[in-house]
Coordinates of C-alpha atoms in Angstrom, one line a residue:
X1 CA 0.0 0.0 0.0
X2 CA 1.1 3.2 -1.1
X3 CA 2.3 5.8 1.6
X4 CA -1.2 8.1 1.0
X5 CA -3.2 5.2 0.9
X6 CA -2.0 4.3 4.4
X7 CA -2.5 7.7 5.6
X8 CA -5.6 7.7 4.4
X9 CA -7.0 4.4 5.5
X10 CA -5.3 5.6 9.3
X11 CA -7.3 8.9 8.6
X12 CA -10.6 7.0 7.9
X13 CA -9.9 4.4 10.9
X14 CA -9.4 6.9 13.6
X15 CA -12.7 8.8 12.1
X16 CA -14.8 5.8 13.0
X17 CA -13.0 5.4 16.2
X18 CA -14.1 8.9 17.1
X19 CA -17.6 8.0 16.0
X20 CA -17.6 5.1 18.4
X21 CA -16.0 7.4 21.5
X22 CA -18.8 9.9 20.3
X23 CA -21.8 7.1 20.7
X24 CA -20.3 6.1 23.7
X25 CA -20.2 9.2 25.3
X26 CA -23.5 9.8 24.3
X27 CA -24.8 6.4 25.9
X28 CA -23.1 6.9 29.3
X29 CA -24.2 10.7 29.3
X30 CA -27.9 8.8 29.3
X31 CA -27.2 6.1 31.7
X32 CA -25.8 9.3 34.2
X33 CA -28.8 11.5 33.8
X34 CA -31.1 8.5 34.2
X35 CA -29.5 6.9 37.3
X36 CA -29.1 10.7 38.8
X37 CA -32.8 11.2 38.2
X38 CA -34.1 8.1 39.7
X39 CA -31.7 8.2 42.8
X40 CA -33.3 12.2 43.2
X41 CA -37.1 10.6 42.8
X42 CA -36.0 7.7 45.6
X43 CA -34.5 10.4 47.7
X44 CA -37.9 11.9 47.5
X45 CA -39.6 9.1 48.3
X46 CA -37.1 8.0 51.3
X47 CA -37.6 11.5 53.0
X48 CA -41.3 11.6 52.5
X49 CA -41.4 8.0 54.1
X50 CA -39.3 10.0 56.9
X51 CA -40.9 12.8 57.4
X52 CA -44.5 12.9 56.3
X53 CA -47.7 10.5 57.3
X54 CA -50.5 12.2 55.5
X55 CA -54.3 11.1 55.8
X56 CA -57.0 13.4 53.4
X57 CA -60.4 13.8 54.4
X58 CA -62.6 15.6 51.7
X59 CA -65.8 16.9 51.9
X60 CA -69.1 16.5 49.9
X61 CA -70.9 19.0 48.4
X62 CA -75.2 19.7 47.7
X63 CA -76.5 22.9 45.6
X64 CA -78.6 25.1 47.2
X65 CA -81.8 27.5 46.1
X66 CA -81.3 30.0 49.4
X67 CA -81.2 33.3 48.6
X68 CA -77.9 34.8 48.4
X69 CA -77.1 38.3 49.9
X70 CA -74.2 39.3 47.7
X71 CA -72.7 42.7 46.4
X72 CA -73.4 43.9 42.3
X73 CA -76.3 42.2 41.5
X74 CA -80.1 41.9 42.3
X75 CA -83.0 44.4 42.6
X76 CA -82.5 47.5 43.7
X77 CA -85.1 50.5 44.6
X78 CA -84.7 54.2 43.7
X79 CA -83.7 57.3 45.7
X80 CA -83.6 60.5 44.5
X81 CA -82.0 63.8 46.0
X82 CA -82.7 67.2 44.4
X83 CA -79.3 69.2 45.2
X84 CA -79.2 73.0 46.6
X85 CA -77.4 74.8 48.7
X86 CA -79.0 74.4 51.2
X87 CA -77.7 72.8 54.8
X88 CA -79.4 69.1 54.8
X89 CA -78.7 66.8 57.2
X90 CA -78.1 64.0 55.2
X91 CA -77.5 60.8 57.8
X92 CA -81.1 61.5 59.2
X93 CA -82.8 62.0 55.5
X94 CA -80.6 58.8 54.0
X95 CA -81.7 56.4 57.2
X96 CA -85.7 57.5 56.7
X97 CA -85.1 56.7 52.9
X98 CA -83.9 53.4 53.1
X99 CA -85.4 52.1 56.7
X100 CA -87.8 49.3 54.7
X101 CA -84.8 48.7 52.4
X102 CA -83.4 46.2 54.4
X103 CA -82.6 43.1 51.9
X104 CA -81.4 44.4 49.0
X105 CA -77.4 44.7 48.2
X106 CA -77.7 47.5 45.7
X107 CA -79.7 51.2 45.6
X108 CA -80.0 53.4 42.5
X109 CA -78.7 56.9 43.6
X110 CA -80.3 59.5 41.3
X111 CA -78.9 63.3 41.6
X112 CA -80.8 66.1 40.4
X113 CA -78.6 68.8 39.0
X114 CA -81.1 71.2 37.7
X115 CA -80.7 74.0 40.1
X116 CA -76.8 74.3 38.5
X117 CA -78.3 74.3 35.0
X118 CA -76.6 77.4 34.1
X119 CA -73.5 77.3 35.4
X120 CA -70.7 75.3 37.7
X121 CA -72.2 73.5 40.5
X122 CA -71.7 76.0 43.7
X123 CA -69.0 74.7 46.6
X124 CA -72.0 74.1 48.9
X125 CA -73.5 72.2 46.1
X126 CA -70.3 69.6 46.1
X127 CA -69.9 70.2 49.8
X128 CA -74.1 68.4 49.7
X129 CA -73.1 65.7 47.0
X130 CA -70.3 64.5 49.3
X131 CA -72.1 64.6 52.5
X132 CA -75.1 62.4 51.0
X133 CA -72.1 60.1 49.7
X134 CA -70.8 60.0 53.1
X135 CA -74.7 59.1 55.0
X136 CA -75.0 56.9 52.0
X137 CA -71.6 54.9 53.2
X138 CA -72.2 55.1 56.8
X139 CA -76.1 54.1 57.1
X140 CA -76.6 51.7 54.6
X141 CA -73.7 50.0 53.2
X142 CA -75.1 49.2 50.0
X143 CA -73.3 49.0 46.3
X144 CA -74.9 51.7 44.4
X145 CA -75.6 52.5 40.6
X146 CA -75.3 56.2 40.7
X147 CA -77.1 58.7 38.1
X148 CA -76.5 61.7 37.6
X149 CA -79.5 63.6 35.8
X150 CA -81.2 67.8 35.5
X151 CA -85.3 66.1 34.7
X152 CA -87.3 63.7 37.0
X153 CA -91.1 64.7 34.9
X154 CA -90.3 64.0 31.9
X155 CA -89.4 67.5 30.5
X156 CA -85.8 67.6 30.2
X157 CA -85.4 70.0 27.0
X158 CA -86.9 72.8 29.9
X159 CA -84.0 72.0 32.7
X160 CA -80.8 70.8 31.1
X161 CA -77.8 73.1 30.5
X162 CA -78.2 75.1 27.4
X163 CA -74.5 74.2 26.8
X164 CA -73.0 71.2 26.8
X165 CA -69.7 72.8 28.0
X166 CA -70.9 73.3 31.2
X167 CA -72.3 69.6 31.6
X168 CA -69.1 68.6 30.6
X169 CA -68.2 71.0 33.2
X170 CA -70.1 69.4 36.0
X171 CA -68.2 66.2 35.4
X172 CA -64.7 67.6 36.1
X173 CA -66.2 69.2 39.4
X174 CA -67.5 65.7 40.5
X175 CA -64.1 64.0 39.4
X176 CA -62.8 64.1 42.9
X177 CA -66.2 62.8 45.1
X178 CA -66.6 60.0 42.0
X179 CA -62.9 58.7 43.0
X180 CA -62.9 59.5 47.1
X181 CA -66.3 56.8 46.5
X182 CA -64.7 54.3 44.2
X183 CA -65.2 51.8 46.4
X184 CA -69.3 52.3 47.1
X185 CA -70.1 53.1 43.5
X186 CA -71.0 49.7 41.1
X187 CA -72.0 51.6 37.9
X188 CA -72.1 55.4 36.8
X189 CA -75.6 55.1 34.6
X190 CA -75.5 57.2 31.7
X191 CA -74.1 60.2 30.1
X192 CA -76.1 63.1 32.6
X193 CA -78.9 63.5 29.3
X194 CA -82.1 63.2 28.7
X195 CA -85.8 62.6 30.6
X196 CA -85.3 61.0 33.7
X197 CA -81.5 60.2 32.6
X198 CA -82.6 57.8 30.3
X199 CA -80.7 59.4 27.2
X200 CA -83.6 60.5 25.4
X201 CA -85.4 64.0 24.9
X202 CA -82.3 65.9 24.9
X203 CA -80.8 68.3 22.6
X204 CA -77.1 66.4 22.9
X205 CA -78.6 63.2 21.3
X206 CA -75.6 62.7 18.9
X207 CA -72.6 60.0 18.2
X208 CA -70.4 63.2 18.8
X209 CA -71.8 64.6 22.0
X210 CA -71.8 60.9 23.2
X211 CA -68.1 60.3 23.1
X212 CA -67.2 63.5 24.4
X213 CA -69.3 63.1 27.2
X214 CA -68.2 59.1 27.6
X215 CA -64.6 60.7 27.4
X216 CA -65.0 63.1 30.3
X217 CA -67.0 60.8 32.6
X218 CA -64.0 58.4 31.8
X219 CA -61.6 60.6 33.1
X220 CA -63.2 61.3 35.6
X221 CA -64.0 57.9 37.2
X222 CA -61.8 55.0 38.9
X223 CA -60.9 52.6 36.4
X224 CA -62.5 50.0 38.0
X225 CA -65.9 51.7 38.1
X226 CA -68.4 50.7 35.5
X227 CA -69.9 52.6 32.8
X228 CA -72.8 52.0 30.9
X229 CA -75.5 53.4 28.3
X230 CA -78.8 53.3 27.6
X231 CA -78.5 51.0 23.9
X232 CA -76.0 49.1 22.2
X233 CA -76.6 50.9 19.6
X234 CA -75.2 54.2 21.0
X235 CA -72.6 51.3 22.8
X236 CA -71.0 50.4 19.6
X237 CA -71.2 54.4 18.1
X238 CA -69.1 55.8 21.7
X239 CA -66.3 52.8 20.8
X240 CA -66.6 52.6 17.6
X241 CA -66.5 48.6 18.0
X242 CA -69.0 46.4 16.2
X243 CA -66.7 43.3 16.8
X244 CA -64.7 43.0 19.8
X245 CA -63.3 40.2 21.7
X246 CA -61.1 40.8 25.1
X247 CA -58.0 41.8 24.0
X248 CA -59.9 44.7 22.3
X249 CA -62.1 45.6 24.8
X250 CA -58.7 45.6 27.1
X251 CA -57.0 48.1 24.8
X252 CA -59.9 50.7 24.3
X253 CA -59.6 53.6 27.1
X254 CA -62.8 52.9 28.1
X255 CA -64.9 50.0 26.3
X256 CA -63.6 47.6 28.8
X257 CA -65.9 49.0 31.7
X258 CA -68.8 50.5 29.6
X259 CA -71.9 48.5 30.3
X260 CA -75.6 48.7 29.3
X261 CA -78.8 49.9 31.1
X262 CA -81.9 49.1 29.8
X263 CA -85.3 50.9 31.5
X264 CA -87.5 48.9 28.2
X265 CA -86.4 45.2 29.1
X266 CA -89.0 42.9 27.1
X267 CA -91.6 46.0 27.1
X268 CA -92.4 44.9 23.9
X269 CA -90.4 43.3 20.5
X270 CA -88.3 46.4 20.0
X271 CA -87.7 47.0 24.3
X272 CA -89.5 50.1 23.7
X273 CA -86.9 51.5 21.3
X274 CA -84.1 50.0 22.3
X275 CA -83.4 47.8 18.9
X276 CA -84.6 48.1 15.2
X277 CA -86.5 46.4 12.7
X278 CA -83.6 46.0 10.2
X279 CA -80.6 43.9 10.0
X280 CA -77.2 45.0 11.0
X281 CA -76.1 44.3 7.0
X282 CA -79.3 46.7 6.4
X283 CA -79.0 49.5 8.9
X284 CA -74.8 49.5 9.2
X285 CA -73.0 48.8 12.5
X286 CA -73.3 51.7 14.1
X287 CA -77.2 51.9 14.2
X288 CA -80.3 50.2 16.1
X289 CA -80.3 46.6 14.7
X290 CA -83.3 43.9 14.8
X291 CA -83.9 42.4 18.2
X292 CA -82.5 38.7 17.4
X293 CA -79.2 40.3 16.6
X294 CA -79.3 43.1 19.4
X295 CA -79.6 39.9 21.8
X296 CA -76.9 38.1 20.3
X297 CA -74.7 40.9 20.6
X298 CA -75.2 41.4 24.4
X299 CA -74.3 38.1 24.6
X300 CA -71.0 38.6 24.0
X301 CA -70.8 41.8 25.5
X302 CA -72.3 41.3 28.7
X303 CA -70.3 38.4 29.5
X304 CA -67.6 41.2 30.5
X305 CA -69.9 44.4 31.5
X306 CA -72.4 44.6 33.8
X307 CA -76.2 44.8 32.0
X308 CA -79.4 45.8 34.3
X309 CA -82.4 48.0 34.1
X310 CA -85.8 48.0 34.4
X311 CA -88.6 45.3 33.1
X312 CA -91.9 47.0 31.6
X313 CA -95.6 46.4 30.6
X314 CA -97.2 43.5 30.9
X315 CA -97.1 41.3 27.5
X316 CA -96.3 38.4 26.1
X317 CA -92.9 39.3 24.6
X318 CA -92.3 38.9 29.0
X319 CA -94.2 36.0 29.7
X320 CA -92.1 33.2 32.2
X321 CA -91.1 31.0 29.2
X322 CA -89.5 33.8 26.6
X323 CA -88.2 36.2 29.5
X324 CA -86.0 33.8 31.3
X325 CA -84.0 32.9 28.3
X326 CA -83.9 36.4 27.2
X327 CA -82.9 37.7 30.6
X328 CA -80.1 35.1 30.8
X329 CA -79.0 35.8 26.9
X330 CA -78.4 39.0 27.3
X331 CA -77.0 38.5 30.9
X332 CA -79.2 40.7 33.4
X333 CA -77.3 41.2 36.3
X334 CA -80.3 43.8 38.2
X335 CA -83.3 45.3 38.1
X336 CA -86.0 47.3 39.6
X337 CA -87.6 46.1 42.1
X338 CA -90.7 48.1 41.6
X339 CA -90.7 47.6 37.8
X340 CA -93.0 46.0 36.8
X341 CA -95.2 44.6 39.5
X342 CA -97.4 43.5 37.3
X343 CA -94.8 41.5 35.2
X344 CA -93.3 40.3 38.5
X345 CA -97.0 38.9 39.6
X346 CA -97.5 36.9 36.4
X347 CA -93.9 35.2 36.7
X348 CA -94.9 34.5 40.2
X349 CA -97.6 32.4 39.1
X350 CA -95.1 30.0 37.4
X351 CA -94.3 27.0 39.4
X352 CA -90.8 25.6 38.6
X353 CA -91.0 21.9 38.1
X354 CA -87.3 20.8 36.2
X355 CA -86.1 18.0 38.8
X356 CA -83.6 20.6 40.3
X357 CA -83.1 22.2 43.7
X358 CA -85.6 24.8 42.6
X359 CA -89.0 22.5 41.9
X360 CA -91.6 24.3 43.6
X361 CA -90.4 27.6 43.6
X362 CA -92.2 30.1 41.7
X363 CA -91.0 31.9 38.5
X364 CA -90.6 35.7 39.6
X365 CA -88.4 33.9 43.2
X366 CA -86.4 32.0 40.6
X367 CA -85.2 35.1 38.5
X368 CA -84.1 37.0 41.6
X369 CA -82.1 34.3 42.9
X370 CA -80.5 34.1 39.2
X371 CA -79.9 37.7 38.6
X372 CA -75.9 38.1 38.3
X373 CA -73.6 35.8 39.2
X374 CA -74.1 32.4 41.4
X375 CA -71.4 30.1 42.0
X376 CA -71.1 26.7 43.4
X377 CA -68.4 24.3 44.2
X378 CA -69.7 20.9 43.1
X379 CA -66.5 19.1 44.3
X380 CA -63.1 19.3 45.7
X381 CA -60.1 16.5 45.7
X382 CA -57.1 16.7 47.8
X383 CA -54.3 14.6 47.0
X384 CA -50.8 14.0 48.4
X385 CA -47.8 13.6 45.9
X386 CA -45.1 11.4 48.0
X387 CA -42.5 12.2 45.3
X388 CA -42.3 15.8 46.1
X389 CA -43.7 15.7 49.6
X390 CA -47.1 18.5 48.3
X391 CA -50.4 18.0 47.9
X392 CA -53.1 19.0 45.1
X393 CA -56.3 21.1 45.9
X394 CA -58.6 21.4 43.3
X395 CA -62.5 23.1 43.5
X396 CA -64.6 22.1 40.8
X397 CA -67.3 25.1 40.5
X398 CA -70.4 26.2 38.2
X399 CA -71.5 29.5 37.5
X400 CA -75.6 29.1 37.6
X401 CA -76.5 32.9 37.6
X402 CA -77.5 34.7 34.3
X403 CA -74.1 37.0 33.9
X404 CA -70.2 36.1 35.3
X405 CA -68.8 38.0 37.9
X406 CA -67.3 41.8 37.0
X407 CA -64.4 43.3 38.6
X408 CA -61.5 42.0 40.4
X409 CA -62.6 38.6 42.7
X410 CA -60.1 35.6 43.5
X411 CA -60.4 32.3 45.0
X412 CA -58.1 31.5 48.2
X413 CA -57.5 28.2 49.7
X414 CA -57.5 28.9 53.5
X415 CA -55.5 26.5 55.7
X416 CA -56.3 26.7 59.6
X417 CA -53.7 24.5 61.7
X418 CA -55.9 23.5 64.6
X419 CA -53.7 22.7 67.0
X420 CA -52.0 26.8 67.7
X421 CA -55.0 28.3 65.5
X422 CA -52.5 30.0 62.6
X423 CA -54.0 30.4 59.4
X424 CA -52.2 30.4 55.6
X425 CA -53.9 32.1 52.9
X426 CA -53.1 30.7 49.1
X427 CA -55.1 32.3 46.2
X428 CA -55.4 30.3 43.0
X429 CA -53.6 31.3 39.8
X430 CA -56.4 31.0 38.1
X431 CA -58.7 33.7 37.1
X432 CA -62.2 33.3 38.4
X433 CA -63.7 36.4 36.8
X434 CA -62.6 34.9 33.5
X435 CA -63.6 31.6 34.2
X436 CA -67.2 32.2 35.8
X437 CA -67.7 33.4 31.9
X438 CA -67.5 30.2 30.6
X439 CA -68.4 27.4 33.2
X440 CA -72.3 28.2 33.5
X441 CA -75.6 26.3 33.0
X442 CA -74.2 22.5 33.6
X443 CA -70.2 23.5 32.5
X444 CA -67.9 24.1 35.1
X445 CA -64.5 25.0 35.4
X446 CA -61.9 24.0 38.1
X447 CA -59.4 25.7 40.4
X448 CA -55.9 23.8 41.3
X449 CA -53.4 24.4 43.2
X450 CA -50.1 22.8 44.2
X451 CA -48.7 23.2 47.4
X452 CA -45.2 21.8 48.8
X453 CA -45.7 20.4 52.7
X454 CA -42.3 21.9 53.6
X455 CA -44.1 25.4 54.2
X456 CA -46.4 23.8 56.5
X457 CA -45.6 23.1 59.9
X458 CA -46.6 18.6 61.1
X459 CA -50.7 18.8 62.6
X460 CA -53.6 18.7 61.5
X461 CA -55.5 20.9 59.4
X462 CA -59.3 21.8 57.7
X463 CA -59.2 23.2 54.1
X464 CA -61.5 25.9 53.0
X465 CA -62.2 27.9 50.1
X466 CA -63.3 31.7 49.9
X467 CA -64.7 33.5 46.8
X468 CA -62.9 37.4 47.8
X469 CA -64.0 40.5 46.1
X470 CA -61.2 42.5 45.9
X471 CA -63.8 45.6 44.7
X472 CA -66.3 45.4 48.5
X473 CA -63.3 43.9 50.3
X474 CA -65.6 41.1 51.8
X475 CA -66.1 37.4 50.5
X476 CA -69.1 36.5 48.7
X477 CA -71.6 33.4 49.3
X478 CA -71.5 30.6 47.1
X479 CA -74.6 28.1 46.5
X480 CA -74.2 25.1 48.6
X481 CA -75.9 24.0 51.6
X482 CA -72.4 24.3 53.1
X483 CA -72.1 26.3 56.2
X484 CA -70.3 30.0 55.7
X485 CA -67.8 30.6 58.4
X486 CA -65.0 33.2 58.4
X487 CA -62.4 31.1 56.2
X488 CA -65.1 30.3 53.6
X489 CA -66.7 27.0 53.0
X490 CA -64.8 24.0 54.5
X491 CA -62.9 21.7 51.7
X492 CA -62.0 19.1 53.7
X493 CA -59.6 18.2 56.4
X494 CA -55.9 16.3 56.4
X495 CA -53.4 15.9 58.6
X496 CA -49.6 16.0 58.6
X497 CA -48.0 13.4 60.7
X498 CA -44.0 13.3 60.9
X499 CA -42.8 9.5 60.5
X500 CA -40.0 8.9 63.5
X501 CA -39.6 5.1 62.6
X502 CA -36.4 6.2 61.3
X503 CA -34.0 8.8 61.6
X504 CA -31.7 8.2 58.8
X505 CA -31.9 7.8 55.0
X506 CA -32.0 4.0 54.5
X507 CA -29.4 3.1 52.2
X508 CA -29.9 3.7 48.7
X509 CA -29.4 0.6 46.2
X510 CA -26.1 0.7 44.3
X511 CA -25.5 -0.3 40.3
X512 CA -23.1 -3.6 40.2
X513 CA -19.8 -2.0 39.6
X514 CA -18.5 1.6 39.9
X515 CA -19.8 4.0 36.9
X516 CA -17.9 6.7 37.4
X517 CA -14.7 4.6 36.5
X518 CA -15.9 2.7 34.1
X519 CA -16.8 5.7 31.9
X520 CA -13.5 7.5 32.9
X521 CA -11.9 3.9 31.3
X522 CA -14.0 4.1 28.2
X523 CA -13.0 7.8 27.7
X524 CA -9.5 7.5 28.1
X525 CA -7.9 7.0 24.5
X526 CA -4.3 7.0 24.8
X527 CA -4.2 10.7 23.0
X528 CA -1.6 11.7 25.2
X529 CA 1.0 9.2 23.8
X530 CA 3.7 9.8 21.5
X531 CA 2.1 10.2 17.4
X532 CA 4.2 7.0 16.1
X533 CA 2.7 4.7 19.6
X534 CA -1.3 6.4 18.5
X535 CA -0.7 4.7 14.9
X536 CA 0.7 1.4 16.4
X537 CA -2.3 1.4 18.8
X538 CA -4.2 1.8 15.8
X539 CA -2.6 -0.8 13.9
X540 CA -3.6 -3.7 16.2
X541 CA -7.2 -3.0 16.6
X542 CA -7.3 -3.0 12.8
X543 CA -4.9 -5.0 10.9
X544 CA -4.4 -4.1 7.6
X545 CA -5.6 -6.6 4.9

């Protein structure tokens, strides 16, 4: 064989010798990570044998049809105050306003602005408006939809401003009593127009004055206070959306937290105004559109804004069997208690009968207790993991009300260590407000969360869970038969023993020779050695031919 031919050929064999080192590296990389990983999971399993004895206890869950007395949602009644200059005692006239009031979680506020008609509202006027803000904190507590409005008869073209500078004034003037009351204020209703505040019979009925005024009365609000209007029509004209989802909603300044009021709920086919005859292909998108589609489209918009009003006229547009899929289409969350008695009485006379926890109520009992949101936990697992010493808490829950929940709410698994009484508070990752959007009617949707026992001290414990709303700072009752207590509804119990059988790691089994060094062997080419010993090594594990 010629000299390059040999060279070659050497060249070729110590390739394929590198090939084989290469494989063989890879291999014993493999067998490492592999025997590392399963002497880390026996570790685990050795020190959860030594330190943990864990026995889970869950409870069992039954829906209930109790009446619920939670904040944003229900009936409500309405209170007007007419405001002057005048000194008013405001505690004493607030507590003889509400004294029969006594069951319901929310109050329309309506103020009268007509007196400052012509120009800004006077110091003593804002001095009035926060004093009846403060009696309306301190003496009833309640969540209120506030409107602001210059006609209570009807006549509005004879008492609002002339200008609609200076109602646009009025709003900056209020800016600092709308934020001090963030907290007691659910929904700012409408734009300050029109007879009785209902945005009609007003001289600023216009796409243009609407946005302006929706702008201002933006700016001047909390962020997390709710908006709304009286159509979706004028709705979709203020945003200029036709078709939204939430990612557009959540990058509009305002669209986000601008709801609907509607004082013509099932009054007749058209709600008394509130929708069109013509298709939204006929009449464009930013006009009244025919009642199937104005449904359909609060639909989707009311699963993320609050939708309420007032129910009208007895007919059969609101009879039991068409109203109580209409009110949970287009996700009512209140309405008038007063409004319409006569509608109410003819619900009433409906006896539920659908094999639920409700057969035998009547109709008009049913709708209240499904106005808004109205959760349930229909089961809960715990489970211990022994590989990484945690346990799993998951609450299965159903939405059953007509709308999800609005605003900022959070499930917490509560922990209370009986033994020295300590508490630990866990909220889930999750996001309820999303999820109550989709897991109503029969769908659910679940809450999990993984929690490692080394943050817990050994004892025994009793799980609960507790719906908070971050907007009332207060928890919220769920549906269940489940007593209430101050942790929320009790999950289950478990208890955390520690194991003193042994006090050492057992020994842990060993492979049948010593890996390290046999890798280190397989390796360990002789590269180190002189170039003319390499070929001779070379030579005798192939021969040439």
């Amino acid at each position: 064989m010629s000299f390059n031919k040999k060279i070659i050929y050497r060249i070729l064999v110590f390739i394929r010798i590198c090939f084989f080192l290469a494989v063989c590296f890879v291999l014993a990389a493999g067998v490492i990570l592999c025997v590392d990983y399963l002497r880390r999971v026996m570790e685990a399993s050795y020190r959860s044998s030594r330190h943990w004895d864990v026995s889970v206890s869950a409870d069992s869950f039954v829906e209930s049809a109790a009446p619920l007395q939670n904040p944003d949602r229900g009936t409500y009644l309405i209170y007007g105050f007419a405001i002057t200059d005048q000194d008013v005692n405001y505690h004493t006239l607030v507590a003889d306003k509400f004294k029969n009031d006594r069951s319901n979680t929310l109050a329309m506020i309506q103020i009268n602005l007509r007196n400052y008609n012509t120009g800004e509202i006077s110091q003593k006027g804002l001095e009035n408006i926060s004093g009846l803000f403060d009696a309306l904190r301190s003496v009833t507590g309640k969540r209120l939809l506030v409107r602001f409005l210059y006609d209570w008869d009807g006549k509005n073209l004879e008492t609002e401003p002339e200008s609609l500078d200076i109602i646009l004034s009025h709003i900056r003037q209020l800016e600092p009593i709308l934020r001090d009351n963030r907290d007691q204020i659910f929904i700012m209703q409408g734009l300050f127009l029109g007879n009785w505040g209902e945005m009609n019979g007003s001289k600023f009925l216009n796409n243009d004055y609407y946005k302006l005024l929706a702008q201002a009365l933006s700016s001047a609000t909390d962020g997390r206070t709710f908006l709304s209007v009286r159509m979706p029509a004028q709705w979709r004209a203020i945003t200029g959306l036709a078709d939204f989802g939430a990612d557009s909603l959540a990058a509009h300044p305002y669209a986000g937290r601008l709801g609907l009021y509607n004082d013509g709920i099932m009054g007749n086919e058209g709600d008394y105004g509130t929708y069109g005859t013509k298709s939204r292909a006929q009449s464009g998108d930013f006009s009244l559109w025919n009642r199937e589609e104005e449904l359909a489209f609060q639909n989707r918009l009311c699963s993320y804004v609050p939708n309420g009003g007032e129910v009208i006229i007895d007919n059969a547009v609101n009879d039991f069997e068409n109203a109580l899929p209409t009110l949970r289409q287009m996700h009512i969350t209140y309405f008038n208690e007063d409004y319409d008695r006569k509608v109410f009485e003819k619900w009433a006379r409906t006896v539920i009968s659908d094999g639920s926890v409700y057969d035998g109520m009547d109709g008009y009992t049913y709708i209240k207790r499904h106005l808004g949101y109205r959760l349930l936990i229909g089961s809960a697992d715990m489970a211990y993991h022994v590989e990484d010493d945690s346990m799993t808490f998951r609450v299965n829950m159903r939405n059953t009300g007509f709308a999800p929940l609005y605003g900022s709410k959070e499930g917490r698994l509560i922990l209370h260590h009986t033994a020295d009484n300590s508490y630990y508070i866990y909220p889930f990752e999750e996001n309820i407000t999303e999820l109550s959007r989709t897991g109503s009617g029969t769908e659910g949707f679940s809450l999990q969360l993984r929690l490692p026992l080394s943050k817990l001290p050994s004892g025994s414990y009793t799980a609960s869970f507790q719906l908070w709303d971050n907007d009332t700072d207060s928890q919220l009752q769920l549906a269940i038969d489940t007593p209430l207590t101050a942790t929320g509804y009790q999950l289950g119990s478990f208890t955390v023993a520690e194991n003193t059988e042994s006090s050492e790691y057992p020994e842990l089994p060993h492979l049948p020779f010593d890996l390290d060094s046999r890798i280190e062997q397989l390796l360990r080419p002789p590269f180190g050695e002189p170039t003319n010993k390499l070929w001779q090594w070379l030579d005798r594990l192939y021969p040439q031919k």
